[in-house]
PDB file of C-alpha atoms in Angstrom:
ATOM      1  CA  MET A  99     -30.735 -72.731  81.999  1.00 96.00           C
ATOM      2  CA  THR A 100     -29.644 -74.527  78.840  1.00 98.00           C
ATOM      3  CA  THR A 101     -31.678 -77.646  78.066  1.00 98.00           C
ATOM      4  CA  VAL A 102     -31.552 -80.363  75.434  1.00 97.00           C
ATOM      5  CA  LEU A 103     -34.292 -78.448  73.600  1.00 98.00           C
ATOM      6  CA  ASP A 104     -32.007 -75.405  73.436  1.00 98.00           C
ATOM      7  CA  VAL A 105     -29.254 -77.533  71.920  1.00 98.00           C
ATOM      8  CA  GLN A 106     -31.640 -78.626  69.178  1.00 98.00           C
ATOM      9  CA  ARG A 107     -32.677 -75.005  68.671  1.00 98.00           C
ATOM     10  CA  PHE A 108     -29.030 -74.035  68.216  1.00 98.00           C
ATOM     11  CA  LYS A 109     -28.838 -76.366  65.230  1.00 98.00           C
ATOM     12  CA  ASP A 110     -32.221 -75.334  63.843  1.00 98.00           C
ATOM     13  CA  GLU A 111     -31.124 -71.703  63.924  1.00 98.00           C
ATOM     14  CA  GLY A 112     -27.683 -72.435  62.478  1.00 98.00           C
ATOM     15  CA  ARG A 113     -26.023 -71.263  65.681  1.00 98.00           C
ATOM     16  CA  ARG A 114     -22.676 -72.909  66.412  1.00 98.00           C
ATOM     17  CA  PHE A 115     -22.094 -73.653  70.058  1.00 98.00           C
ATOM     18  CA  ALA A 116     -19.280 -74.636  72.419  1.00 98.00           C
ATOM     19  CA  MET A 117     -18.898 -77.433  74.946  1.00 98.00           C
ATOM     20  CA  LEU A 118     -16.020 -77.786  77.395  1.00 98.00           C
ATOM     21  CA  THR A 119     -15.088 -80.402  79.945  1.00 98.00           C
ATOM     22  CA  ALA A 120     -15.313 -79.545  83.630  1.00 98.00           C
ATOM     23  CA  TYR A 121     -14.120 -81.735  86.472  1.00 98.00           C
ATOM     24  CA  ASP A 122     -14.488 -79.623  89.616  1.00 98.00           C
ATOM     25  CA  TYR A 123     -16.521 -76.903  91.330  1.00 98.00           C
ATOM     26  CA  LEU A 124     -14.262 -73.954  90.524  1.00 98.00           C
ATOM     27  CA  SER A 125     -13.787 -74.647  86.822  1.00 98.00           C
ATOM     28  CA  ALA A 126     -17.528 -75.278  86.453  1.00 98.00           C
ATOM     29  CA  GLN A 127     -18.287 -71.972  88.143  1.00 98.00           C
ATOM     30  CA  ILE A 128     -15.885 -70.059  85.888  1.00 98.00           C
ATOM     31  CA  LEU A 129     -17.103 -71.716  82.673  1.00 98.00           C
ATOM     32  CA  ASP A 130     -20.737 -71.270  83.678  1.00 98.00           C
ATOM     33  CA  GLU A 131     -20.197 -67.555  84.238  1.00 98.00           C
ATOM     34  CA  ALA A 132     -18.401 -67.381  80.874  1.00 98.00           C
ATOM     35  CA  GLY A 133     -21.619 -68.561  79.235  1.00 98.00           C
ATOM     36  CA  ILE A 134     -20.456 -71.967  77.975  1.00 98.00           C
ATOM     37  CA  PRO A 135     -23.809 -73.675  77.295  1.00 98.00           C
ATOM     38  CA  ILE A 136     -22.758 -77.311  77.799  1.00 98.00           C
ATOM     39  CA  LEU A 137     -20.318 -78.698  80.362  1.00 98.00           C
ATOM     40  CA  LEU A 138     -19.176 -82.294  79.999  1.00 98.00           C
ATOM     41  CA  VAL A 139     -17.888 -84.186  83.010  1.00 98.00           C
ATOM     42  CA  GLY A 140     -15.794 -86.361  80.719  1.00 98.00           C
ATOM     43  CA  ASP A 141     -14.141 -89.634  81.610  1.00 97.00           C
ATOM     44  CA  SER A 142     -11.057 -87.867  80.245  1.00 97.00           C
ATOM     45  CA  LEU A 143     -10.676 -86.770  83.865  1.00 98.00           C
ATOM     46  CA  GLY A 144      -9.018 -90.138  84.365  1.00 97.00           C
ATOM     47  CA  MET A 145      -6.069 -89.049  82.263  1.00 96.00           C
ATOM     48  CA  VAL A 146      -6.149 -85.290  82.905  1.00 96.00           C
ATOM     49  CA  VAL A 147      -6.881 -85.184  86.633  1.00 97.00           C
ATOM     50  CA  LEU A 148      -6.238 -88.663  88.031  1.00 98.00           C
ATOM     51  CA  GLY A 149      -3.153 -89.602  86.019  1.00 97.00           C
ATOM     52  CA  TYR A 150      -4.376 -92.838  84.451  1.00 97.00           C
ATOM     53  CA  PRO A 151      -2.794 -93.839  81.117  1.00 94.00           C
ATOM     54  CA  THR A 152      -6.223 -94.178  79.454  1.00 94.00           C
ATOM     55  CA  THR A 153      -9.855 -93.586  80.395  1.00 95.00           C
ATOM     56  CA  LEU A 154     -10.461 -97.293  81.001  1.00 95.00           C
ATOM     57  CA  PRO A 155      -9.626 -97.415  84.756  1.00 97.00           C
ATOM     58  CA  VAL A 156     -12.088 -94.632  85.632  1.00 98.00           C
ATOM     59  CA  THR A 157     -14.874 -95.903  87.885  1.00 98.00           C
ATOM     60  CA  LEU A 158     -18.474 -94.813  88.128  1.00 98.00           C
ATOM     61  CA  ASP A 159     -17.917 -93.680  91.725  1.00 98.00           C
ATOM     62  CA  GLU A 160     -15.069 -91.427  90.591  1.00 98.00           C
ATOM     63  CA  MET A 161     -17.254 -89.952  87.866  1.00 98.00           C
ATOM     64  CA  ILE A 162     -20.121 -89.301  90.287  1.00 98.00           C
ATOM     65  CA  HIS A 163     -17.721 -87.635  92.739  1.00 98.00           C
ATOM     66  CA  HIS A 164     -16.583 -85.139  90.102  1.00 98.00           C
ATOM     67  CA  ALA A 165     -20.082 -84.711  88.670  1.00 98.00           C
ATOM     68  CA  LYS A 166     -21.376 -83.596  92.061  1.00 98.00           C
ATOM     69  CA  ALA A 167     -18.642 -80.974  92.309  1.00 98.00           C
ATOM     70  CA  VAL A 168     -19.419 -79.637  88.837  1.00 98.00           C
ATOM     71  CA  ALA A 169     -23.142 -79.505  89.609  1.00 98.00           C
ATOM     72  CA  ARG A 170     -22.419 -77.399  92.685  1.00 98.00           C
ATOM     73  CA  GLY A 171     -20.499 -74.900  90.563  1.00 98.00           C
ATOM     74  CA  SER A 172     -22.896 -74.516  87.625  1.00 98.00           C
ATOM     75  CA  ARG A 173     -26.237 -72.718  87.444  1.00 98.00           C
ATOM     76  CA  GLN A 174     -26.944 -72.205  83.732  1.00 98.00           C
ATOM     77  CA  ALA A 175     -25.121 -74.860  81.681  1.00 98.00           C
ATOM     78  CA  LEU A 176     -26.502 -78.170  80.482  1.00 98.00           C
ATOM     79  CA  LEU A 177     -24.505 -80.748  82.452  1.00 98.00           C
ATOM     80  CA  VAL A 178     -23.587 -84.039  80.793  1.00 98.00           C
ATOM     81  CA  GLY A 179     -21.996 -86.938  82.652  1.00 98.00           C
ATOM     82  CA  ASP A 180     -19.776 -89.361  80.743  1.00 98.00           C
ATOM     83  CA  MET A 181     -20.669 -93.010  81.366  1.00 97.00           C
ATOM     84  CA  PRO A 182     -17.317 -94.701  82.114  1.00 97.00           C
ATOM     85  CA  PHE A 183     -16.078 -98.024  80.805  1.00 95.00           C
ATOM     86  CA  MET A 184     -18.034-101.048  82.097  1.00 94.00           C
ATOM     87  CA  SER A 185     -20.733 -98.901  83.712  1.00 95.00           C
ATOM     88  CA  TYR A 186     -23.283 -99.814  81.020  1.00 92.00           C
ATOM     89  CA  HIS A 187     -21.837-102.742  79.067  1.00 89.00           C
ATOM     90  CA  ALA A 188     -23.055-105.697  81.142  1.00 92.00           C
ATOM     91  CA  SER A 189     -26.808-105.227  80.818  1.00 91.00           C
ATOM     92  CA  THR A 190     -29.627-102.782  80.242  1.00 90.00           C
ATOM     93  CA  GLU A 191     -30.320-102.856  83.964  1.00 93.00           C
ATOM     94  CA  GLN A 192     -26.733-101.839  84.726  1.00 94.00           C
ATOM     95  CA  ALA A 193     -26.935 -99.012  82.204  1.00 93.00           C
ATOM     96  CA  ILE A 194     -30.166 -97.719  83.720  1.00 94.00           C
ATOM     97  CA  THR A 195     -28.736 -97.828  87.244  1.00 96.00           C
ATOM     98  CA  SER A 196     -25.519 -96.079  86.237  1.00 96.00           C
ATOM     99  CA  ALA A 197     -27.286 -93.368  84.265  1.00 96.00           C
ATOM    100  CA  GLY A 198     -29.772 -92.875  87.067  1.00 96.00           C
ATOM    101  CA  ARG A 199     -26.943 -92.239  89.514  1.00 98.00           C
ATOM    102  CA  PHE A 200     -25.596 -89.483  87.290  1.00 98.00           C
ATOM    103  CA  LEU A 201     -28.960 -87.706  87.372  1.00 97.00           C
ATOM    104  CA  GLN A 202     -29.985 -88.484  90.949  1.00 97.00           C
ATOM    105  CA  GLU A 203     -26.657 -88.298  92.796  1.00 98.00           C
ATOM    106  CA  GLY A 204     -24.412 -86.419  90.381  1.00 98.00           C
ATOM    107  CA  GLY A 205     -26.801 -83.610  89.503  1.00 98.00           C
ATOM    108  CA  MET A 206     -26.350 -84.152  85.767  1.00 98.00           C
ATOM    109  CA  HIS A 207     -29.041 -83.356  83.212  1.00 98.00           C
ATOM    110  CA  ALA A 208     -27.945 -85.948  80.635  1.00 97.00           C
ATOM    111  CA  VAL A 209     -25.390 -88.681  80.073  1.00 97.00           C
ATOM    112  CA  LYS A 210     -22.945 -89.390  77.261  1.00 97.00           C
ATOM    113  CA  VAL A 211     -22.538 -92.949  76.026  1.00 94.00           C
ATOM    114  CA  GLU A 212     -20.133 -94.351  73.468  1.00 89.00           C
ATOM    115  CA  GLY A 213     -23.098 -95.669  71.534  1.00 69.00           C
ATOM    116  CA  GLY A 214     -26.670 -94.909  72.622  1.00 62.00           C
ATOM    117  CA  GLY A 215     -29.791 -96.189  74.415  1.00 61.00           C
ATOM    118  CA  LEU A 216     -31.703 -95.222  77.577  1.00 75.00           C
ATOM    119  CA  THR A 217     -33.770 -92.496  75.889  1.00 71.00           C
ATOM    120  CA  ALA A 218     -36.974 -94.516  76.178  1.00 66.00           C
ATOM    121  CA  LEU A 219     -36.600 -94.204  79.954  1.00 73.00           C
ATOM    122  CA  GLY A 220     -36.589 -90.410  79.882  1.00 83.00           C
ATOM    123  CA  ILE A 221     -32.819 -90.086  80.294  1.00 91.00           C
ATOM    124  CA  PRO A 222     -31.363 -87.613  77.768  1.00 95.00           C
ATOM    125  CA  VAL A 223     -28.455 -89.264  75.957  1.00 96.00           C
ATOM    126  CA  MET A 224     -25.574 -87.762  74.004  1.00 97.00           C
ATOM    127  CA  GLY A 225     -24.010 -90.330  71.665  1.00 96.00           C
ATOM    128  CA  HIS A 226     -20.325 -90.612  70.798  1.00 96.00           C
ATOM    129  CA  LEU A 227     -18.931 -92.001  67.535  1.00 96.00           C
ATOM    130  CA  GLY A 228     -15.622 -92.150  65.726  1.00 96.00           C
ATOM    131  CA  LEU A 229     -12.564 -92.342  67.927  1.00 92.00           C
ATOM    132  CA  THR A 230     -14.219 -93.649  71.079  1.00 90.00           C
ATOM    133  CA  PRO A 231     -11.518 -93.834  73.803  1.00 82.00           C
ATOM    134  CA  GLN A 232     -13.187 -96.692  75.688  1.00 81.00           C
ATOM    135  CA  PHE A 233     -12.526 -98.850  72.604  1.00 73.00           C
ATOM    136  CA  VAL A 234      -8.928 -97.693  72.206  1.00 72.00           C
ATOM    137  CA  HIS A 235      -7.466-101.200  72.370  1.00 67.00           C
ATOM    138  CA  GLN A 236      -9.919-102.524  69.821  1.00 69.00           C
ATOM    139  CA  MET A 237      -8.960 -99.647  67.516  1.00 66.00           C
ATOM    140  CA  GLY A 238      -5.243-100.273  67.947  1.00 69.00           C
ATOM    141  CA  GLY A 239      -4.621 -96.939  69.623  1.00 70.00           C
ATOM    142  CA  PHE A 240      -5.839 -93.363  69.360  1.00 75.00           C
ATOM    143  CA  LYS A 241      -6.251 -93.329  65.589  1.00 87.00           C
ATOM    144  CA  VAL A 242      -8.473 -91.372  63.226  1.00 93.00           C
ATOM    145  CA  GLN A 243     -11.596 -93.358  62.368  1.00 95.00           C
ATOM    146  CA  GLY A 244     -13.730 -93.349  59.236  1.00 96.00           C
ATOM    147  CA  LYS A 245     -10.918 -92.920  56.714  1.00 96.00           C
ATOM    148  CA  SER A 246     -12.072 -95.814  54.536  1.00 96.00           C
ATOM    149  CA  GLU A 247     -15.421 -95.738  52.791  1.00 97.00           C
ATOM    150  CA  ALA A 248     -16.544 -98.812  54.716  1.00 97.00           C
ATOM    151  CA  GLN A 249     -15.697 -97.184  58.064  1.00 96.00           C
ATOM    152  CA  ALA A 250     -17.347 -93.936  57.004  1.00 97.00           C
ATOM    153  CA  ALA A 251     -20.519 -95.742  55.956  1.00 97.00           C
ATOM    154  CA  ARG A 252     -20.659 -97.534  59.302  1.00 96.00           C
ATOM    155  CA  ILE A 253     -20.238 -94.306  61.279  1.00 97.00           C
ATOM    156  CA  LEU A 254     -22.956 -92.606  59.217  1.00 98.00           C
ATOM    157  CA  ALA A 255     -25.288 -95.563  59.724  1.00 97.00           C
ATOM    158  CA  ASP A 256     -24.552 -95.622  63.467  1.00 95.00           C
ATOM    159  CA  ALA A 257     -25.269 -91.891  63.672  1.00 97.00           C
ATOM    160  CA  LYS A 258     -28.650 -92.360  62.010  1.00 97.00           C
ATOM    161  CA  ASP A 259     -29.401 -95.241  64.358  1.00 95.00           C
ATOM    162  CA  LEU A 260     -28.559 -93.061  67.373  1.00 95.00           C
ATOM    163  CA  GLU A 261     -30.840 -90.327  66.111  1.00 96.00           C
ATOM    164  CA  GLN A 262     -33.604 -92.859  65.579  1.00 95.00           C
ATOM    165  CA  ALA A 263     -33.039 -94.210  69.092  1.00 92.00           C
ATOM    166  CA  GLY A 264     -33.638 -90.750  70.534  1.00 93.00           C
ATOM    167  CA  ALA A 265     -30.164 -89.312  71.215  1.00 96.00           C
ATOM    168  CA  PHE A 266     -30.364 -85.520  71.508  1.00 97.00           C
ATOM    169  CA  SER A 267     -26.856 -84.983  70.064  1.00 98.00           C
ATOM    170  CA  ILE A 268     -23.759 -86.878  68.948  1.00 98.00           C
ATOM    171  CA  VAL A 269     -20.074 -86.246  69.579  1.00 98.00           C
ATOM    172  CA  LEU A 270     -17.943 -87.015  66.527  1.00 98.00           C
ATOM    173  CA  GLU A 271     -14.330 -87.549  67.559  1.00 97.00           C
ATOM    174  CA  GLY A 272     -11.250 -88.111  65.433  1.00 97.00           C
ATOM    175  CA  VAL A 273     -12.908 -88.426  62.033  1.00 97.00           C
ATOM    176  CA  PRO A 274     -12.126 -86.752  58.687  1.00 98.00           C
ATOM    177  CA  ASN A 275     -13.772 -83.348  58.344  1.00 98.00           C
ATOM    178  CA  SER A 276     -15.580 -84.422  55.172  1.00 98.00           C
ATOM    179  CA  LEU A 277     -17.222 -87.312  57.013  1.00 98.00           C
ATOM    180  CA  ALA A 278     -18.194 -85.123  59.978  1.00 98.00           C
ATOM    181  CA  ALA A 279     -19.815 -82.613  57.629  1.00 98.00           C
ATOM    182  CA  ARG A 280     -21.616 -85.432  55.838  1.00 98.00           C
ATOM    183  CA  VAL A 281     -22.982 -86.869  59.087  1.00 98.00           C
ATOM    184  CA  THR A 282     -23.997 -83.411  60.305  1.00 98.00           C
ATOM    185  CA  LYS A 283     -25.925 -82.723  57.126  1.00 98.00           C
ATOM    186  CA  ALA A 284     -27.668 -86.103  57.290  1.00 98.00           C
ATOM    187  CA  LEU A 285     -28.935 -85.656  60.855  1.00 98.00           C
ATOM    188  CA  ARG A 286     -31.586 -83.432  62.342  1.00 98.00           C
ATOM    189  CA  ILE A 287     -29.995 -83.609  65.797  1.00 98.00           C
ATOM    190  CA  PRO A 288     -26.829 -81.569  66.487  1.00 98.00           C
ATOM    191  CA  THR A 289     -23.291 -82.913  66.176  1.00 98.00           C
ATOM    192  CA  ILE A 290     -20.392 -81.801  68.342  1.00 98.00           C
ATOM    193  CA  GLY A 291     -16.912 -82.248  66.953  1.00 98.00           C
ATOM    194  CA  ILE A 292     -13.524 -82.847  68.498  1.00 98.00           C
ATOM    195  CA  GLY A 293     -10.881 -83.465  65.891  1.00 97.00           C
ATOM    196  CA  ALA A 294     -13.660 -83.555  63.302  1.00 98.00           C
ATOM    197  CA  GLY A 295     -13.197 -80.263  61.463  1.00 98.00           C
ATOM    198  CA  PRO A 296     -15.438 -77.196  61.226  1.00 98.00           C
ATOM    199  CA  GLY A 297     -18.480 -78.852  59.657  1.00 98.00           C
ATOM    200  CA  THR A 298     -20.169 -79.934  62.906  1.00 98.00           C
ATOM    201  CA  ASP A 299     -22.812 -77.928  64.757  1.00 98.00           C
ATOM    202  CA  GLY A 300     -20.679 -77.470  67.872  1.00 98.00           C
ATOM    203  CA  GLN A 301     -17.146 -77.989  69.125  1.00 98.00           C
ATOM    204  CA  VAL A 302     -15.753 -79.459  72.328  1.00 98.00           C
ATOM    205  CA  LEU A 303     -12.278 -79.427  73.830  1.00 98.00           C
ATOM    206  CA  VAL A 304     -10.809 -80.746  77.049  1.00 98.00           C
ATOM    207  CA  LEU A 305     -10.523 -77.700  79.312  1.00 98.00           C
ATOM    208  CA  HIS A 306      -6.937 -78.406  80.361  1.00 97.00           C
ATOM    209  CA  ASP A 307      -5.863 -78.745  76.709  1.00 97.00           C
ATOM    210  CA  MET A 308      -7.621 -75.512  75.780  1.00 97.00           C
ATOM    211  CA  LEU A 309      -5.953 -73.650  78.664  1.00 98.00           C
ATOM    212  CA  GLY A 310      -2.502 -75.031  77.916  1.00 97.00           C
ATOM    213  CA  MET A 311      -2.245 -76.850  81.236  1.00 96.00           C
ATOM    214  CA  THR A 312      -1.352 -80.206  79.710  1.00 92.00           C
ATOM    215  CA  THR A 313       2.280 -80.642  78.788  1.00 84.00           C
ATOM    216  CA  GLY A 314       3.957 -82.191  75.777  1.00 85.00           C
ATOM    217  CA  LYS A 315       2.818 -82.057  72.188  1.00 88.00           C
ATOM    218  CA  ALA A 316      -0.891 -81.382  71.856  1.00 91.00           C
ATOM    219  CA  PRO A 317      -3.075 -83.346  69.437  1.00 91.00           C
ATOM    220  CA  LYS A 318      -3.468 -81.701  66.044  1.00 93.00           C
ATOM    221  CA  PHE A 319      -7.054 -80.670  66.747  1.00 95.00           C
ATOM    222  CA  VAL A 320      -6.233 -78.787  69.965  1.00 97.00           C
ATOM    223  CA  LYS A 321      -5.865 -75.017  69.981  1.00 97.00           C
ATOM    224  CA  ARG A 322      -4.309 -73.673  73.157  1.00 96.00           C
ATOM    225  CA  TYR A 323      -6.053 -70.404  74.004  1.00 97.00           C
ATOM    226  CA  ALA A 324      -3.710 -69.817  76.955  1.00 97.00           C
ATOM    227  CA  ASN A 325      -0.479 -71.274  78.314  1.00 96.00           C
ATOM    228  CA  LEU A 326      -1.300 -71.715  81.970  1.00 97.00           C
ATOM    229  CA  ALA A 327       1.258 -74.463  82.553  1.00 96.00           C
ATOM    230  CA  GLU A 328       4.050 -71.925  82.012  1.00 95.00           C
ATOM    231  CA  GLU A 329       2.245 -69.287  84.068  1.00 97.00           C
ATOM    232  CA  ILE A 330       1.678 -71.690  86.975  1.00 97.00           C
ATOM    233  CA  ASP A 331       5.327 -72.762  86.804  1.00 96.00           C
ATOM    234  CA  ARG A 332       6.443 -69.119  86.876  1.00 97.00           C
ATOM    235  CA  ALA A 333       4.157 -68.260  89.801  1.00 98.00           C
ATOM    236  CA  ALA A 334       5.185 -71.327  91.823  1.00 98.00           C
ATOM    237  CA  ARG A 335       8.880 -70.579  91.306  1.00 98.00           C
ATOM    238  CA  GLN A 336       8.393 -66.944  92.320  1.00 98.00           C
ATOM    239  CA  PHE A 337       6.472 -67.978  95.438  1.00 98.00           C
ATOM    240  CA  ALA A 338       9.209 -70.414  96.468  1.00 98.00           C
ATOM    241  CA  SER A 339      11.870 -67.794  95.805  1.00 98.00           C
ATOM    242  CA  GLU A 340      10.122 -65.139  97.899  1.00 98.00           C
ATOM    243  CA  VAL A 341       9.554 -67.584 100.746  1.00 98.00           C
ATOM    244  CA  GLY A 342      13.238 -68.482 100.608  1.00 98.00           C
ATOM    245  CA  SER A 343      14.337 -64.842 100.636  1.00 98.00           C
ATOM    246  CA  GLY A 344      11.895 -63.864 103.362  1.00 98.00           C
ATOM    247  CA  SER A 345      10.125 -61.269 101.200  1.00 98.00           C
ATOM    248  CA  PHE A 346       6.850 -63.162 101.537  1.00 98.00           C
ATOM    249  CA  PRO A 347       4.787 -62.704 103.574  1.00 97.00           C
ATOM    250  CA  ALA A 348       5.205 -58.938 103.508  1.00 97.00           C
ATOM    251  CA  PRO A 349       3.552 -56.628 106.085  1.00 95.00           C
ATOM    252  CA  GLU A 350       0.422 -56.264 103.947  1.00 96.00           C
ATOM    253  CA  HIS A 351      -0.067 -60.032 104.118  1.00 96.00           C
ATOM    254  CA  THR A 352       0.032 -60.311 107.919  1.00 95.00           C
ATOM    255  CA  TYR A 353      -2.325 -59.600 110.828  1.00 94.00           C
ATOM    256  CA  SER A 354      -1.422 -57.471 113.823  1.00 90.00           C
ATOM    257  CA  ALA A 355      -1.791 -58.662 117.408  1.00 88.00           C
ATOM    258  CA  ASN A 356      -3.638 -55.544 118.650  1.00 77.00           C
ATOM    259  CA  GLY A 357      -6.881 -56.428 116.920  1.00 57.00           C
ATOM    260  CA  ALA A 358      -6.680 -53.510 114.532  1.00 56.00           C
ATOM    261  CA  ALA A 359      -9.124 -53.612 111.639  1.00 49.00           C
ATOM    262  CA  PRO A 360      -7.759 -54.752 108.280  1.00 55.00           C
ATOM    263  CA  ALA A 361      -6.507 -51.876 106.184  1.00 54.00           C
ATOM    264  CA  SER A 362      -8.630 -52.575 103.104  1.00 56.00           C
ATOM    265  CA  LYS A 363     -11.704 -54.353 101.796  1.00 55.00           C
ATOM    266  CA  GLU A 364      -9.395 -56.930 100.267  1.00 55.00           C
ATOM    267  CA  ALA A 365      -7.865 -57.588 103.672  1.00 53.00           C
ATOM    268  CA  LYS A 366     -11.353 -58.035 105.159  1.00 56.00           C
ATOM    269  CA  ASP A 367     -12.115 -60.577 102.477  1.00 55.00           C
ATOM    270  CA  GLU A 368      -8.894 -62.400 103.338  1.00 53.00           C
ATOM    271  CA  VAL A 369      -9.971 -62.628 106.981  1.00 55.00           C
ATOM    272  CA  LYS A 370     -13.268 -64.168 105.860  1.00 56.00           C
ATOM    273  CA  TYR A 371     -11.452 -66.919 103.939  1.00 52.00           C
ATOM    274  CA  GLY A 372      -8.600 -67.370 106.413  1.00 50.00           C
ATOM    275  CA  THR A 373      -8.118 -70.249 108.818  1.00 43.00           C
ATOM    276  CA  SER A 374      -7.905 -68.211 112.018  1.00 39.00           C
TER     277      SER A 374
END
């Protein structure tokens, strides 16, 4: 199983690595079998799965619910739970309780915080700097951060502080590629970029963006490796059409009343997963 020590080894060996978001059992199972070393149960699920306009309405209970599903589907990946807005802002005690729930109830191995802390308590923490969605209103929208020298200096200083505080890695989001490369070079711990150029140690994308399941214009940093939204649309339309025409279900999709054995191994498998 991938651990935080493996992530550090990736950087030490100059090995670039991938991280993807996962929000449910099935996607976690598929990504785990594909060998993705880190799965992030991101608070982006609020926008991607739950339909919120931003990540701000996502609750800790919602995050734990999805974390538990991901933990059931993964066997090898390092699992990181995203601490949602107002789950760690009020006090250190609140942060400890929230992070503890991710590990104890959610089955996570680490948490991600827009900032840092908690490492002294034995809770592995992934930091997050740059375009931090929980501060979207303070930033005036989803805008690239670190474009001015003052902003860049602050992000670099914050990254060093996070490393000093014990973070095992840092996500750099929505920053110029030159700044991301500069931060990466200055740190011993690994950086993971999203909209931060190729100079980071690893890269992360939202699964649904990567698979082309989200609609509309994608952010500049997203590469769609598939176009599943179109494929799902095509399949759904074909299903509805065949139901309407009566061509589905066909004889090979039905059971006989005489108790005859299914005609194939596939049919036997269908019986196992059927409702009758």
